[in-house]
Amino acid sequence: MEEQTDLTIRKAGPIGIFDSGYGGLTVLTEIRALMPEYDYIYLGDNARAPYGNRSYERVYQFTLEAVRWFFRKGCHLVILACNTASAKALRTIQQVNLPKIDPEKRVLGVIRPTVESVASLSQSNHIGILGTEGTIRSGSYELEICKLFPDIAVTGESCPMWVPLVENREYDKPGADYFVQQHLDRLFEKDPLIDTIILGCTHYPLLMNKIIQYVPKNVKIISQGKYVAESLRDYLQRHPEMNRNCTKQGSIHYFTTDSTEKFKQQASFFLNEQVEALQTDLEQK
Ligand code: DGL
């Protein structure tokens, strides 16, 4: 049975930002920089991260649990600040679950806004996508780019070690160079004409200092946070009814499914500030 929310009483609530772990904090930072007046709840499913190598069924199940959790917290709008969840779960949640749970709630992802804003930046019309195995295998970036820019050649490279490097705070250590160079070499072997690379995983901006060392100077490397933030602002301007459903006190609350102490330590590297988090369970009691 799908849970139903009461459609007659609409109480405004915070905007939900979801990631399997800490990567979504790179998107949250950009969203808050652009729209500091809104209230936000960030949830990291750290106990079950990484999602990158998991099956469709698992990523869909975990993401749907997270979306329901946000709705119980009073959110009307949830951003999947995770490419893997956007690639594997977003469409089904939008098309199958939301109409039953509450057709007026919205769940948005990060792939479409990234593609809309950045695909046209390429001069050579050859774009590289770096992402988790799940994101690359799903072909979601190719599909979205093909719909909007059919002349662009897209080449993907999955980088399964990169999320663990970031989650374990090895992203700026010498050992990270080996894995960073390996995948960039492979990407350019597949298509030497690439002049624009999309970091199609919200964890990867933390590896930026390493990545720039292994790509030709003329290549643009795109982190998606800024584009996702701009797209969210446009969305709220175009949807005043949703905007009214979002509270605006400038607050942020962090939740994790794992240890709050670990979240506090790790999150400070993504946010450059100390934050407190609450532990939560995604299953409905
Ligand atoms: N940060 C997530 C993404 O953007 C995935 C990390 C993971 O859980 O593998 O794809």
PDB file of N, CA and C in Angstrom, residues 145-247:
ATOM      1  N   ILE A 145      21.665  13.799 -23.291  1.00  0.00           N
ATOM      2  CA  ILE A 145      22.401  14.645 -24.243  1.00  0.00           C
ATOM      3  C   ILE A 145      21.883  14.401 -25.656  1.00  0.00           C
ATOM      4  N   CYS A 146      21.614  13.155 -25.976  1.00  0.00           N
ATOM      5  CA  CYS A 146      21.124  12.824 -27.313  1.00  0.00           C
ATOM      6  C   CYS A 146      19.775  13.503 -27.595  1.00  0.00           C
ATOM      7  N   LYS A 147      18.916  13.589 -26.555  1.00  0.00           N
ATOM      8  CA  LYS A 147      17.602  14.233 -26.732  1.00  0.00           C
ATOM      9  C   LYS A 147      17.769  15.712 -27.063  1.00  0.00           C
ATOM     10  N   LEU A 148      18.682  16.371 -26.349  1.00  0.00           N
ATOM     11  CA  LEU A 148      18.809  17.832 -26.486  1.00  0.00           C
ATOM     12  C   LEU A 148      19.856  18.251 -27.508  1.00  0.00           C
ATOM     13  N   PHE A 149      20.928  17.470 -27.633  1.00  0.00           N
ATOM     14  CA  PHE A 149      22.040  17.844 -28.525  1.00  0.00           C
ATOM     15  C   PHE A 149      22.461  16.604 -29.314  1.00  0.00           C
ATOM     16  N   PRO A 150      21.663  16.225 -30.314  1.00  0.00           N
ATOM     17  CA  PRO A 150      21.942  14.950 -31.002  1.00  0.00           C
ATOM     18  C   PRO A 150      23.294  14.883 -31.706  1.00  0.00           C
ATOM     19  N   ASP A 151      23.950  16.048 -31.934  1.00  0.00           N
ATOM     20  CA  ASP A 151      25.228  16.010 -32.658  1.00  0.00           C
ATOM     21  C   ASP A 151      26.424  15.768 -31.741  1.00  0.00           C
ATOM     22  N   ILE A 152      26.169  15.721 -30.451  1.00  0.00           N
ATOM     23  CA  ILE A 152      27.295  15.584 -29.525  1.00  0.00           C
ATOM     24  C   ILE A 152      27.633  14.114 -29.277  1.00  0.00           C
ATOM     25  N   ALA A 153      28.934  13.803 -29.392  1.00  0.00           N
ATOM     26  CA  ALA A 153      29.394  12.437 -29.088  1.00  0.00           C
ATOM     27  C   ALA A 153      29.714  12.370 -27.592  1.00  0.00           C
ATOM     28  N   VAL A 154      29.166  11.356 -26.930  1.00  0.00           N
ATOM     29  CA  VAL A 154      29.341  11.233 -25.475  1.00  0.00           C
ATOM     30  C   VAL A 154      30.111   9.952 -25.163  1.00  0.00           C
ATOM     31  N   THR A 155      31.137  10.080 -24.346  1.00  0.00           N
ATOM     32  CA  THR A 155      31.909   8.904 -23.928  1.00  0.00           C
ATOM     33  C   THR A 155      31.947   8.861 -22.407  1.00  0.00           C
ATOM     34  N   GLY A 156      31.595   7.723 -21.854  1.00  0.00           N
ATOM     35  CA  GLY A 156      31.563   7.596 -20.394  1.00  0.00           C
ATOM     36  C   GLY A 156      32.719   6.766 -19.875  1.00  0.00           C
ATOM     37  N   GLU A 157      33.113   7.047 -18.668  1.00  0.00           N
ATOM     38  CA  GLU A 157      34.136   6.228 -18.001  1.00  0.00           C
ATOM     39  C   GLU A 157      33.717   6.097 -16.542  1.00  0.00           C
ATOM     40  N   SER A 158      33.554   4.853 -16.091  1.00  0.00           N
ATOM     41  CA  SER A 158      33.190   4.694 -14.677  1.00  0.00           C
ATOM     42  C   SER A 158      34.457   4.605 -13.835  1.00  0.00           C
ATOM     43  N   CYS A 159      34.408   5.218 -12.686  1.00  0.00           N
ATOM     44  CA  CYS A 159      35.589   5.359 -11.826  1.00  0.00           C
ATOM     45  C   CYS A 159      35.243   4.797 -10.441  1.00  0.00           C
ATOM     46  N   PRO A 160      35.147   3.464 -10.347  1.00  0.00           N
ATOM     47  CA  PRO A 160      34.620   2.864  -9.110  1.00  0.00           C
ATOM     48  C   PRO A 160      35.416   3.172  -7.842  1.00  0.00           C
ATOM     49  N   MET A 161      36.698   3.532  -8.000  1.00  0.00           N
ATOM     50  CA  MET A 161      37.501   3.800  -6.794  1.00  0.00           C
ATOM     51  C   MET A 161      37.369   5.235  -6.295  1.00  0.00           C
ATOM     52  N   TRP A 162      36.789   6.103  -7.086  1.00  0.00           N
ATOM     53  CA  TRP A 162      36.850   7.521  -6.723  1.00  0.00           C
ATOM     54  C   TRP A 162      35.965   7.868  -5.524  1.00  0.00           C
ATOM     55  N   VAL A 163      34.775   7.275  -5.453  1.00  0.00           N
ATOM     56  CA  VAL A 163      33.918   7.585  -4.289  1.00  0.00           C
ATOM     57  C   VAL A 163      34.566   7.078  -2.998  1.00  0.00           C
ATOM     58  N   PRO A 164      35.061   5.813  -2.976  1.00  0.00           N
ATOM     59  CA  PRO A 164      35.765   5.381  -1.758  1.00  0.00           C
ATOM     60  C   PRO A 164      36.944   6.285  -1.399  1.00  0.00           C
ATOM     61  N   LEU A 165      37.679   6.789  -2.402  1.00  0.00           N
ATOM     62  CA  LEU A 165      38.801   7.703  -2.101  1.00  0.00           C
ATOM     63  C   LEU A 165      38.291   8.945  -1.383  1.00  0.00           C
ATOM     64  N   VAL A 166      37.159   9.449  -1.844  1.00  0.00           N
ATOM     65  CA  VAL A 166      36.609  10.672  -1.237  1.00  0.00           C
ATOM     66  C   VAL A 166      36.017  10.355   0.136  1.00  0.00           C
ATOM     67  N   GLU A 167      35.205   9.282   0.196  1.00  0.00           N
ATOM     68  CA  GLU A 167      34.544   8.953   1.467  1.00  0.00           C
ATOM     69  C   GLU A 167      35.578   8.646   2.561  1.00  0.00           C
ATOM     70  N   ASN A 168      36.737   8.116   2.157  1.00  0.00           N
ATOM     71  CA  ASN A 168      37.772   7.772   3.141  1.00  0.00           C
ATOM     72  C   ASN A 168      38.832   8.851   3.283  1.00  0.00           C
ATOM     73  N   ARG A 169      38.553  10.024   2.742  1.00  0.00           N
ATOM     74  CA  ARG A 169      39.442  11.194   2.847  1.00  0.00           C
ATOM     75  C   ARG A 169      40.840  10.951   2.299  1.00  0.00           C
ATOM     76  N   GLU A 170      40.885  10.162   1.209  1.00  0.00           N
ATOM     77  CA  GLU A 170      42.174   9.907   0.559  1.00  0.00           C
ATOM     78  C   GLU A 170      42.297  10.752  -0.706  1.00  0.00           C
ATOM     79  N   TYR A 171      41.329  11.630  -0.924  1.00  0.00           N
ATOM     80  CA  TYR A 171      41.264  12.322  -2.223  1.00  0.00           C
ATOM     81  C   TYR A 171      42.429  13.266  -2.492  1.00  0.00           C
ATOM     82  N   ASP A 172      43.120  13.736  -1.451  1.00  0.00           N
ATOM     83  CA  ASP A 172      44.246  14.640  -1.694  1.00  0.00           C
ATOM     84  C   ASP A 172      45.590  13.981  -1.372  1.00  0.00           C
ATOM     85  N   LYS A 173      45.556  12.655  -1.211  1.00  0.00           N
ATOM     86  CA  LYS A 173      46.789  11.935  -0.852  1.00  0.00           C
ATOM     87  C   LYS A 173      47.464  11.402  -2.133  1.00  0.00           C
ATOM     88  N   PRO A 174      48.771  11.097  -2.050  1.00  0.00           N
ATOM     89  CA  PRO A 174      49.478  10.655  -3.265  1.00  0.00           C
ATOM     90  C   PRO A 174      48.876   9.388  -3.890  1.00  0.00           C
ATOM     91  N   GLY A 175      48.337   8.492  -3.078  1.00  0.00           N
ATOM     92  CA  GLY A 175      47.766   7.252  -3.606  1.00  0.00           C
ATOM     93  C   GLY A 175      46.605   7.492  -4.557  1.00  0.00           C
ATOM     94  N   ALA A 176      45.949   8.606  -4.422  1.00  0.00           N
ATOM     95  CA  ALA A 176      44.779   8.886  -5.271  1.00  0.00           C
ATOM     96  C   ALA A 176      45.190   9.115  -6.722  1.00  0.00           C
ATOM     97  N   ASP A 177      46.430   9.609  -6.926  1.00  0.00           N
ATOM     98  CA  ASP A 177      46.867   9.951  -8.293  1.00  0.00           C
ATOM     99  C   ASP A 177      46.753   8.761  -9.242  1.00  0.00           C
ATOM    100  N   TYR A 178      47.131   7.595  -8.754  1.00  0.00           N
ATOM    101  CA  TYR A 178      47.119   6.417  -9.620  1.00  0.00           C
ATOM    102  C   TYR A 178      45.734   6.186 -10.220  1.00  0.00           C
ATOM    103  N   PHE A 179      44.710   6.223  -9.352  1.00  0.00           N
ATOM    104  CA  PHE A 179      43.346   5.927  -9.819  1.00  0.00           C
ATOM    105  C   PHE A 179      42.777   7.073 -10.657  1.00  0.00           C
ATOM    106  N   VAL A 180      43.161   8.276 -10.330  1.00  0.00           N
ATOM    107  CA  VAL A 180      42.658   9.424 -11.100  1.00  0.00           C
ATOM    108  C   VAL A 180      43.243   9.375 -12.512  1.00  0.00           C
ATOM    109  N   GLN A 181      44.547   9.184 -12.589  1.00  0.00           N
ATOM    110  CA  GLN A 181      45.189   9.165 -13.907  1.00  0.00           C
ATOM    111  C   GLN A 181      44.692   7.985 -14.756  1.00  0.00           C
ATOM    112  N   GLN A 182      44.541   6.836 -14.112  1.00  0.00           N
ATOM    113  CA  GLN A 182      44.111   5.638 -14.836  1.00  0.00           C
ATOM    114  C   GLN A 182      42.813   5.892 -15.609  1.00  0.00           C
ATOM    115  N   HIS A 183      41.827   6.487 -14.940  1.00  0.00           N
ATOM    116  CA  HIS A 183      40.526   6.669 -15.601  1.00  0.00           C
ATOM    117  C   HIS A 183      40.542   7.794 -16.616  1.00  0.00           C
ATOM    118  N   LEU A 184      41.326   8.824 -16.356  1.00  0.00           N
ATOM    119  CA  LEU A 184      41.387   9.911 -17.339  1.00  0.00           C
ATOM    120  C   LEU A 184      42.115   9.430 -18.593  1.00  0.00           C
ATOM    121  N   ASP A 185      43.184   8.644 -18.420  1.00  0.00           N
ATOM    122  CA  ASP A 185      43.870   8.085 -19.592  1.00  0.00           C
ATOM    123  C   ASP A 185      42.911   7.230 -20.412  1.00  0.00           C
ATOM    124  N   ARG A 186      42.134   6.433 -19.718  1.00  0.00           N
ATOM    125  CA  ARG A 186      41.194   5.559 -20.436  1.00  0.00           C
ATOM    126  C   ARG A 186      40.159   6.375 -21.199  1.00  0.00           C
ATOM    127  N   LEU A 187      39.688   7.441 -20.564  1.00  0.00           N
ATOM    128  CA  LEU A 187      38.671   8.278 -21.216  1.00  0.00           C
ATOM    129  C   LEU A 187      39.229   8.868 -22.511  1.00  0.00           C
ATOM    130  N   PHE A 188      40.445   9.413 -22.449  1.00  0.00           N
ATOM    131  CA  PHE A 188      41.020  10.042 -23.644  1.00  0.00           C
ATOM    132  C   PHE A 188      41.483   9.012 -24.684  1.00  0.00           C
ATOM    133  N   GLU A 189      41.776   7.782 -24.232  1.00  0.00           N
ATOM    134  CA  GLU A 189      42.062   6.722 -25.218  1.00  0.00           C
ATOM    135  C   GLU A 189      40.807   6.427 -26.016  1.00  0.00           C
ATOM    136  N   LYS A 190      39.648   6.439 -25.323  1.00  0.00           N
ATOM    137  CA  LYS A 190      38.390   6.134 -26.017  1.00  0.00           C
ATOM    138  C   LYS A 190      38.020   7.255 -26.986  1.00  0.00           C
ATOM    139  N   ASP A 191      38.259   8.507 -26.587  1.00  0.00           N
ATOM    140  CA  ASP A 191      37.930   9.637 -27.462  1.00  0.00           C
ATOM    141  C   ASP A 191      38.892  10.813 -27.211  1.00  0.00           C
ATOM    142  N   PRO A 192      39.920  10.919 -28.052  1.00  0.00           N
ATOM    143  CA  PRO A 192      40.903  12.002 -27.855  1.00  0.00           C
ATOM    144  C   PRO A 192      40.337  13.387 -28.180  1.00  0.00           C
ATOM    145  N   LEU A 193      39.160  13.454 -28.796  1.00  0.00           N
ATOM    146  CA  LEU A 193      38.612  14.770 -29.177  1.00  0.00           C
ATOM    147  C   LEU A 193      37.812  15.445 -28.065  1.00  0.00           C
ATOM    148  N   ILE A 194      37.693  14.779 -26.941  1.00  0.00           N
ATOM    149  CA  ILE A 194      36.911  15.354 -25.828  1.00  0.00           C
ATOM    150  C   ILE A 194      37.513  16.694 -25.402  1.00  0.00           C
ATOM    151  N   ASP A 195      36.653  17.732 -25.325  1.00  0.00           N
ATOM    152  CA  ASP A 195      37.145  19.025 -24.818  1.00  0.00           C
ATOM    153  C   ASP A 195      36.367  19.487 -23.585  1.00  0.00           C
ATOM    154  N   THR A 196      35.377  18.675 -23.168  1.00  0.00           N
ATOM    155  CA  THR A 196      34.577  19.030 -21.984  1.00  0.00           C
ATOM    156  C   THR A 196      34.302  17.746 -21.198  1.00  0.00           C
ATOM    157  N   ILE A 197      34.579  17.801 -19.915  1.00  0.00           N
ATOM    158  CA  ILE A 197      34.322  16.619 -19.074  1.00  0.00           C
ATOM    159  C   ILE A 197      33.313  17.010 -18.003  1.00  0.00           C
ATOM    160  N   ILE A 198      32.253  16.245 -17.901  1.00  0.00           N
ATOM    161  CA  ILE A 198      31.276  16.470 -16.820  1.00  0.00           C
ATOM    162  C   ILE A 198      31.620  15.534 -15.661  1.00  0.00           C
ATOM    163  N   LEU A 199      31.789  16.098 -14.491  1.00  0.00           N
ATOM    164  CA  LEU A 199      31.957  15.259 -13.302  1.00  0.00           C
ATOM    165  C   LEU A 199      30.556  14.796 -12.892  1.00  0.00           C
ATOM    166  N   GLY A 200      30.197  13.604 -13.376  1.00  0.00           N
ATOM    167  CA  GLY A 200      28.831  13.110 -13.192  1.00  0.00           C
ATOM    168  C   GLY A 200      28.664  12.332 -11.904  1.00  0.00           C
ATOM    169  N   CYS A 201      29.308  12.811 -10.868  1.00  0.00           N
ATOM    170  CA  CYS A 201      29.165  12.225  -9.535  1.00  0.00           C
ATOM    171  C   CYS A 201      29.453  13.351  -8.560  1.00  0.00           C
ATOM    172  N   THR A 202      28.569  13.509  -7.589  1.00  0.00           N
ATOM    173  CA  THR A 202      28.675  14.675  -6.708  1.00  0.00           C
ATOM    174  C   THR A 202      29.869  14.591  -5.752  1.00  0.00           C
ATOM    175  N   HIS A 203      30.521  13.435  -5.706  1.00  0.00           N
ATOM    176  CA  HIS A 203      31.741  13.318  -4.891  1.00  0.00           C
ATOM    177  C   HIS A 203      32.971  13.878  -5.608  1.00  0.00           C
ATOM    178  N   TYR A 204      32.949  13.860  -6.934  1.00  0.00           N
ATOM    179  CA  TYR A 204      34.185  14.090  -7.689  1.00  0.00           C
ATOM    180  C   TYR A 204      34.768  15.497  -7.590  1.00  0.00           C
ATOM    181  N   PRO A 205      33.984  16.544  -7.319  1.00  0.00           N
ATOM    182  CA  PRO A 205      34.624  17.863  -7.195  1.00  0.00           C
ATOM    183  C   PRO A 205      35.757  17.882  -6.165  1.00  0.00           C
ATOM    184  N   LEU A 206      35.704  17.004  -5.175  1.00  0.00           N
ATOM    185  CA  LEU A 206      36.797  16.983  -4.198  1.00  0.00           C
ATOM    186  C   LEU A 206      38.103  16.470  -4.798  1.00  0.00           C
ATOM    187  N   LEU A 207      38.007  15.790  -5.944  1.00  0.00           N
ATOM    188  CA  LEU A 207      39.221  15.300  -6.612  1.00  0.00           C
ATOM    189  C   LEU A 207      39.726  16.275  -7.676  1.00  0.00           C
ATOM    190  N   MET A 208      39.107  17.434  -7.767  1.00  0.00           N
ATOM    191  CA  MET A 208      39.412  18.387  -8.838  1.00  0.00           C
ATOM    192  C   MET A 208      40.905  18.704  -8.953  1.00  0.00           C
ATOM    193  N   ASN A 209      41.580  18.923  -7.796  1.00  0.00           N
ATOM    194  CA  ASN A 209      43.009  19.262  -7.859  1.00  0.00           C
ATOM    195  C   ASN A 209      43.839  18.161  -8.498  1.00  0.00           C
ATOM    196  N   LYS A 210      43.399  16.939  -8.338  1.00  0.00           N
ATOM    197  CA  LYS A 210      44.106  15.822  -8.982  1.00  0.00           C
ATOM    198  C   LYS A 210      43.705  15.738 -10.453  1.00  0.00           C
ATOM    199  N   ILE A 211      42.409  15.866 -10.706  1.00  0.00           N
ATOM    200  CA  ILE A 211      41.913  15.667 -12.080  1.00  0.00           C
ATOM    201  C   ILE A 211      42.596  16.644 -13.047  1.00  0.00           C
ATOM    202  N   ILE A 212      42.702  17.896 -12.655  1.00  0.00           N
ATOM    203  CA  ILE A 212      43.267  18.884 -13.599  1.00  0.00           C
ATOM    204  C   ILE A 212      44.712  18.557 -13.989  1.00  0.00           C
ATOM    205  N   GLN A 213      45.392  17.772 -13.161  1.00  0.00           N
ATOM    206  CA  GLN A 213      46.781  17.431 -13.500  1.00  0.00           C
ATOM    207  C   GLN A 213      46.877  16.417 -14.644  1.00  0.00           C
ATOM    208  N   TYR A 214      45.781  15.694 -14.896  1.00  0.00           N
ATOM    209  CA  TYR A 214      45.862  14.598 -15.873  1.00  0.00           C
ATOM    210  C   TYR A 214      44.984  14.812 -17.099  1.00  0.00           C
ATOM    211  N   VAL A 215      44.535  16.033 -17.305  1.00  0.00           N
ATOM    212  CA  VAL A 215      43.771  16.298 -18.537  1.00  0.00           C
ATOM    213  C   VAL A 215      44.468  17.427 -19.304  1.00  0.00           C
ATOM    214  N   PRO A 216      44.382  17.402 -20.647  1.00  0.00           N
ATOM    215  CA  PRO A 216      44.994  18.483 -21.430  1.00  0.00           C
ATOM    216  C   PRO A 216      44.443  19.844 -20.995  1.00  0.00           C
ATOM    217  N   LYS A 217      45.282  20.857 -21.095  1.00  0.00           N
ATOM    218  CA  LYS A 217      44.951  22.201 -20.588  1.00  0.00           C
ATOM    219  C   LYS A 217      43.676  22.788 -21.200  1.00  0.00           C
ATOM    220  N   ASN A 218      43.404  22.454 -22.469  1.00  0.00           N
ATOM    221  CA  ASN A 218      42.251  23.071 -23.147  1.00  0.00           C
ATOM    222  C   ASN A 218      40.905  22.449 -22.726  1.00  0.00           C
ATOM    223  N   VAL A 219      40.951  21.402 -21.912  1.00  0.00           N
ATOM    224  CA  VAL A 219      39.708  20.677 -21.573  1.00  0.00           C
ATOM    225  C   VAL A 219      39.005  21.333 -20.381  1.00  0.00           C
ATOM    226  N   LYS A 220      37.687  21.579 -20.562  1.00  0.00           N
ATOM    227  CA  LYS A 220      36.908  22.154 -19.459  1.00  0.00           C
ATOM    228  C   LYS A 220      36.412  21.022 -18.559  1.00  0.00           C
ATOM    229  N   ILE A 221      36.508  21.234 -17.263  1.00  0.00           N
ATOM    230  CA  ILE A 221      36.024  20.208 -16.324  1.00  0.00           C
ATOM    231  C   ILE A 221      34.871  20.826 -15.544  1.00  0.00           C
ATOM    232  N   ILE A 222      33.714  20.175 -15.630  1.00  0.00           N
ATOM    233  CA  ILE A 222      32.500  20.793 -15.110  1.00  0.00           C
ATOM    234  C   ILE A 222      32.028  20.091 -13.835  1.00  0.00           C
ATOM    235  N   SER A 223      31.938  20.844 -12.737  1.00  0.00           N
ATOM    236  CA  SER A 223      31.262  20.337 -11.521  1.00  0.00           C
ATOM    237  C   SER A 223      29.817  20.795 -11.612  1.00  0.00           C
ATOM    238  N   GLN A 224      28.917  19.937 -11.241  1.00  0.00           N
ATOM    239  CA  GLN A 224      27.522  20.236 -11.550  1.00  0.00           C
ATOM    240  C   GLN A 224      26.782  21.089 -10.520  1.00  0.00           C
ATOM    241  N   GLY A 225      27.342  21.260  -9.305  1.00  0.00           N
ATOM    242  CA  GLY A 225      26.589  21.908  -8.230  1.00  0.00           C
ATOM    243  C   GLY A 225      25.972  23.244  -8.622  1.00  0.00           C
ATOM    244  N   LYS A 226      26.809  24.081  -9.235  1.00  0.00           N
ATOM    245  CA  LYS A 226      26.366  25.429  -9.617  1.00  0.00           C
ATOM    246  C   LYS A 226      25.186  25.364 -10.605  1.00  0.00           C
ATOM    247  N   TYR A 227      25.254  24.439 -11.537  1.00  0.00           N
ATOM    248  CA  TYR A 227      24.208  24.340 -12.560  1.00  0.00           C
ATOM    249  C   TYR A 227      22.917  23.787 -11.973  1.00  0.00           C
ATOM    250  N   VAL A 228      23.074  22.844 -11.048  1.00  0.00           N
ATOM    251  CA  VAL A 228      21.886  22.288 -10.378  1.00  0.00           C
ATOM    252  C   VAL A 228      21.218  23.391  -9.546  1.00  0.00           C
ATOM    253  N   ALA A 229      22.036  24.210  -8.893  1.00  0.00           N
ATOM    254  CA  ALA A 229      21.492  25.301  -8.078  1.00  0.00           C
ATOM    255  C   ALA A 229      20.731  26.302  -8.949  1.00  0.00           C
ATOM    256  N   GLU A 230      21.321  26.676 -10.080  1.00  0.00           N
ATOM    257  CA  GLU A 230      20.644  27.639 -10.966  1.00  0.00           C
ATOM    258  C   GLU A 230      19.350  27.055 -11.516  1.00  0.00           C
ATOM    259  N   SER A 231      19.395  25.794 -11.822  1.00  0.00           N
ATOM    260  CA  SER A 231      18.194  25.153 -12.363  1.00  0.00           C
ATOM    261  C   SER A 231      17.080  25.079 -11.299  1.00  0.00           C
ATOM    262  N   LEU A 232      17.478  24.858 -10.049  1.00  0.00           N
ATOM    263  CA  LEU A 232      16.480  24.815  -8.966  1.00  0.00           C
ATOM    264  C   LEU A 232      15.852  26.204  -8.770  1.00  0.00           C
ATOM    265  N   ARG A 233      16.692  27.227  -8.830  1.00  0.00           N
ATOM    266  CA  ARG A 233      16.152  28.584  -8.685  1.00  0.00           C
ATOM    267  C   ARG A 233      15.140  28.881  -9.809  1.00  0.00           C
ATOM    268  N   ASP A 234      15.501  28.505 -11.042  1.00  0.00           N
ATOM    269  CA  ASP A 234      14.573  28.711 -12.173  1.00  0.00           C
ATOM    270  C   ASP A 234      13.292  27.927 -11.944  1.00  0.00           C
ATOM    271  N   TYR A 235      13.432  26.701 -11.481  1.00  0.00           N
ATOM    272  CA  TYR A 235      12.250  25.860 -11.249  1.00  0.00           C
ATOM    273  C   TYR A 235      11.310  26.534 -10.252  1.00  0.00           C
ATOM    274  N   LEU A 236      11.872  27.043  -9.170  1.00  0.00           N
ATOM    275  CA  LEU A 236      11.019  27.671  -8.139  1.00  0.00           C
ATOM    276  C   LEU A 236      10.398  28.969  -8.651  1.00  0.00           C
ATOM    277  N   GLN A 237      11.110  29.655  -9.542  1.00  0.00           N
ATOM    278  CA  GLN A 237      10.511  30.872 -10.125  1.00  0.00           C
ATOM    279  C   GLN A 237       9.365  30.510 -11.065  1.00  0.00           C
ATOM    280  N   ARG A 238       9.517  29.416 -11.772  1.00  0.00           N
ATOM    281  CA  ARG A 238       8.468  28.992 -12.721  1.00  0.00           C
ATOM    282  C   ARG A 238       7.311  28.296 -12.028  1.00  0.00           C
ATOM    283  N   HIS A 239       7.498  27.880 -10.763  1.00  0.00           N
ATOM    284  CA  HIS A 239       6.443  27.131 -10.049  1.00  0.00           C
ATOM    285  C   HIS A 239       6.138  27.815  -8.715  1.00  0.00           C
ATOM    286  N   PRO A 240       5.399  28.938  -8.762  1.00  0.00           N
ATOM    287  CA  PRO A 240       5.126  29.669  -7.527  1.00  0.00           C
ATOM    288  C   PRO A 240       4.374  28.840  -6.496  1.00  0.00           C
ATOM    289  N   GLU A 241       3.585  27.870  -6.960  1.00  0.00           N
ATOM    290  CA  GLU A 241       2.834  27.027  -6.013  1.00  0.00           C
ATOM    291  C   GLU A 241       3.801  26.185  -5.183  1.00  0.00           C
ATOM    292  N   MET A 242       4.886  25.717  -5.821  1.00  0.00           N
ATOM    293  CA  MET A 242       5.894  24.956  -5.070  1.00  0.00           C
ATOM    294  C   MET A 242       6.715  25.898  -4.192  1.00  0.00           C
ATOM    295  N   ASN A 243       7.000  27.051  -4.722  1.00  0.00           N
ATOM    296  CA  ASN A 243       7.767  28.035  -3.951  1.00  0.00           C
ATOM    297  C   ASN A 243       7.041  28.370  -2.647  1.00  0.00           C
ATOM    298  N   ARG A 244       5.717  28.481  -2.735  1.00  0.00           N
ATOM    299  CA  ARG A 244       4.924  28.778  -1.523  1.00  0.00           C
ATOM    300  C   ARG A 244       5.011  27.636  -0.507  1.00  0.00           C
ATOM    301  N   ASN A 245       5.231  26.422  -1.016  1.00  0.00           N
ATOM    302  CA  ASN A 245       5.316  25.252  -0.134  1.00  0.00           C
ATOM    303  C   ASN A 245       6.693  25.075   0.502  1.00  0.00           C
ATOM    304  N   CYS A 246       7.624  25.989   0.212  1.00  0.00           N
ATOM    305  CA  CYS A 246       8.978  25.885   0.767  1.00  0.00           C
ATOM    306  C   CYS A 246       9.169  26.998   1.804  1.00  0.00           C
ATOM    307  N   THR A 247       9.495  26.588   3.018  1.00  0.00           N
ATOM    308  CA  THR A 247       9.673  27.585   4.086  1.00  0.00           C
ATOM    309  C   THR A 247      11.001  28.330   3.903  1.00  0.00           C
TER     310      THR A 247
END
